[in-house]
Structure formats: C-alpha cells, structure tokens
Short mmCIF file of C-alpha atoms in Angstrom, two decimals:
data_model
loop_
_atom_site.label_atom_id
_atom_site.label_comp_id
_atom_site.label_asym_id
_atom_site.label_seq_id
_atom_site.Cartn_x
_atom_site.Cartn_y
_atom_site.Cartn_z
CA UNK A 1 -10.74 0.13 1.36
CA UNK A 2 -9.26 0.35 4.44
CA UNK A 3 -5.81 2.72 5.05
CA UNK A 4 -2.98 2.03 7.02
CA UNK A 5 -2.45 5.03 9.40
CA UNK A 6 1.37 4.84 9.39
CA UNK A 7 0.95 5.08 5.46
CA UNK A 8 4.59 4.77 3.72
CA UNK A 9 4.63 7.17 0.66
CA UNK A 10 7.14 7.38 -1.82
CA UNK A 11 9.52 10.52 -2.17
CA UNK A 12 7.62 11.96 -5.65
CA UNK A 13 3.74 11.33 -4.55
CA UNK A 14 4.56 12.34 -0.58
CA UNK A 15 3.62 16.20 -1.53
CA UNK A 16 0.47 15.70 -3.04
CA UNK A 17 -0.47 12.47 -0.57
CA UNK A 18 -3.76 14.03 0.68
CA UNK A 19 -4.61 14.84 -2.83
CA UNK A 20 -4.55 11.11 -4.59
CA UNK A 21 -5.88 9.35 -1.64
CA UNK A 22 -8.90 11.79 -1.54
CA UNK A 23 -8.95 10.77 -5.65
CA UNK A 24 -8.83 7.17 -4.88
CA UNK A 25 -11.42 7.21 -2.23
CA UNK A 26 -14.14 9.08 -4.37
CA UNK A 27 -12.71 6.49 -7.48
CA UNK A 28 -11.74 9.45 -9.66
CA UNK A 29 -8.62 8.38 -11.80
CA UNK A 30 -5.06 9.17 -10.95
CA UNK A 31 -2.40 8.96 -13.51
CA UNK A 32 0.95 6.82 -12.60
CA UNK A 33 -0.09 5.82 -9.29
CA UNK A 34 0.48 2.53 -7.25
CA UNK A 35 -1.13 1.29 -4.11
CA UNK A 36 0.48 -1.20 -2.03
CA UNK A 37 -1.60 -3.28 -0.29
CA UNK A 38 -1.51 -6.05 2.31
CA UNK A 39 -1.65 -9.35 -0.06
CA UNK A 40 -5.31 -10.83 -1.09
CA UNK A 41 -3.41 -13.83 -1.56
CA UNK A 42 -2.13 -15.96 1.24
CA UNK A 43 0.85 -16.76 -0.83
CA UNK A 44 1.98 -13.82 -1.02
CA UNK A 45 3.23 -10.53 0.82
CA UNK A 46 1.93 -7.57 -0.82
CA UNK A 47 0.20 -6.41 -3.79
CA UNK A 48 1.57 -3.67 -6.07
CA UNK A 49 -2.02 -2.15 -7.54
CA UNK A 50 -1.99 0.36 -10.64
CA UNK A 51 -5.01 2.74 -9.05
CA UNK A 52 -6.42 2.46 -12.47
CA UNK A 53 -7.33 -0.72 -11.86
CA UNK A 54 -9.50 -0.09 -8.32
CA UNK A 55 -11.67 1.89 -10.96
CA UNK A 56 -12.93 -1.20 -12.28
CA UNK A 57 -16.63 -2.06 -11.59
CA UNK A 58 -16.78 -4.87 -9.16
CA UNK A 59 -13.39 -5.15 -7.77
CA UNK A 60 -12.98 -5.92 -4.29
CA UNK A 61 -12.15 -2.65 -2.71
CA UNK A 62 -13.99 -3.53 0.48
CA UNK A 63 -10.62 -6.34 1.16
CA UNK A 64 -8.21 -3.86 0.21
CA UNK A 65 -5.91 -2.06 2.71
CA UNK A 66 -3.60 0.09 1.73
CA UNK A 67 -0.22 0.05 2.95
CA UNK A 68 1.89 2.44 0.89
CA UNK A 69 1.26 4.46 -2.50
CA UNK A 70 3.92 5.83 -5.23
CA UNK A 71 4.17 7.47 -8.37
CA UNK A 72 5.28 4.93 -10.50
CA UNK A 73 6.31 1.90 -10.81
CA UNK A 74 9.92 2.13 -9.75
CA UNK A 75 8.81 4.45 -6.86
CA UNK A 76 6.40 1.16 -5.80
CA UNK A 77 9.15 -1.24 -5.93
CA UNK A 78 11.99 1.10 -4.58
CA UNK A 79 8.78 1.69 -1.67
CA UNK A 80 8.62 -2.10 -0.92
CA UNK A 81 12.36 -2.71 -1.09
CA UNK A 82 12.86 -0.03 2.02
CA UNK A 83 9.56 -1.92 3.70
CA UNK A 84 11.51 -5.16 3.18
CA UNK A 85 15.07 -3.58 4.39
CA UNK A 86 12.53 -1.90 7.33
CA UNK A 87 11.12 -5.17 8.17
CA UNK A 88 14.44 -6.97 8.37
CA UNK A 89 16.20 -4.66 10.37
CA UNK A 90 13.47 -4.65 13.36
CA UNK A 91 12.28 -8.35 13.50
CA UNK A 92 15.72 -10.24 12.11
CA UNK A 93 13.41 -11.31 9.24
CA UNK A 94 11.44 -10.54 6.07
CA UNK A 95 7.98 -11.62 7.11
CA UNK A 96 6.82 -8.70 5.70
CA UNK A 97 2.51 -9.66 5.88
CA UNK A 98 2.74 -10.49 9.72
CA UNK A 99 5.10 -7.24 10.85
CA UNK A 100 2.29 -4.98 8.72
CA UNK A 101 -0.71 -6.91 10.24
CA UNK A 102 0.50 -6.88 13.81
CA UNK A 103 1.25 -2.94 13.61
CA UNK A 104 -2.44 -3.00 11.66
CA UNK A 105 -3.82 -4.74 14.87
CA UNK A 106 -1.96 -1.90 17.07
CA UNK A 107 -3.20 0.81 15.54
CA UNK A 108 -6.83 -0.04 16.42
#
C-alpha cells in the first residue's frame, strides 16, 4: 500500500489518524473504517474500501494507494463529496483520478 502524503481524513477518524493507519499497515482490524483509494479500475475514480476487507489473504494491497480514510460510511462519502467540490473548484472540473495522480506525481 502506498499513502498519499496530503492524506484527507474525515472529521471523526482525524484524532486517532496515526492510530488506524499504523492498524492498517500491520493488517490488524479496525472497526467502521473506510479507505479511499485511487481507482483499480480505469473506469472509475476512486474506491471506497471497508479496511476489513484489505485483511483478506491475497488482496492486492501492493496496487493500493490510499487517498483518504473515515469512520464510516457516511464520513467516506461526505470525504469524497468535499474531494469532488475540492477538485472542481481548482481545475473547473471533476476529473477527480488525474488532479490526485498529478499531486501523487508532485509529491515524489
């Protein structure tokens, strides 16, 4: 997995941040957590990933990078909806992938 330095966090899991991502990173559990993620499919934007799931033997973590995390599903989408507005008001459009990859290219 690979983490977005600029992570966006949503207001409930912003406190204990450090915390779940040290969780997620040694693949202990977390309870009510979502990681956004740059899409794994072309077709789409982003990918809204119950943690719970990453646990899984043999899922692709090495493709994942993480964009965002929340506590909750409504904290994920309310997350992606200020991305979206975020997006929009800087570039004019909603191309959400490309601003995130280009800022993921400027970061390194």
């Amino acid at each position: 997995m690979k983490w977005y330095k600029n992570l966006y966090l949503g207001e409930e899991i912003a406190p204990k941040a450090r915390k779940i991502i040290n969780k997620i990173k040694k693949n202990k559990p977390t309870i009510d957590v979502y990681v956004i993620a740059l899409a794994s499919n072309p077709q789409n934007q982003l990918d809204l990933i119950p943690s719970w799931e990453l646990l899984q033997k043999g899922y692709p973590t090495d493709r994942v990078r993480v964009i965002g995390l929340a506590q909750g599903k409504k904290e994920a989408l309310q997350l992606v909806t200020s991305l979206v507005d975020e997006v929009y008001q800087k570039t004019g459009d909603v191309k959400i992938l490309e601003y995130l990859q280009n800022e993921w290219r400027e970061q390194t």
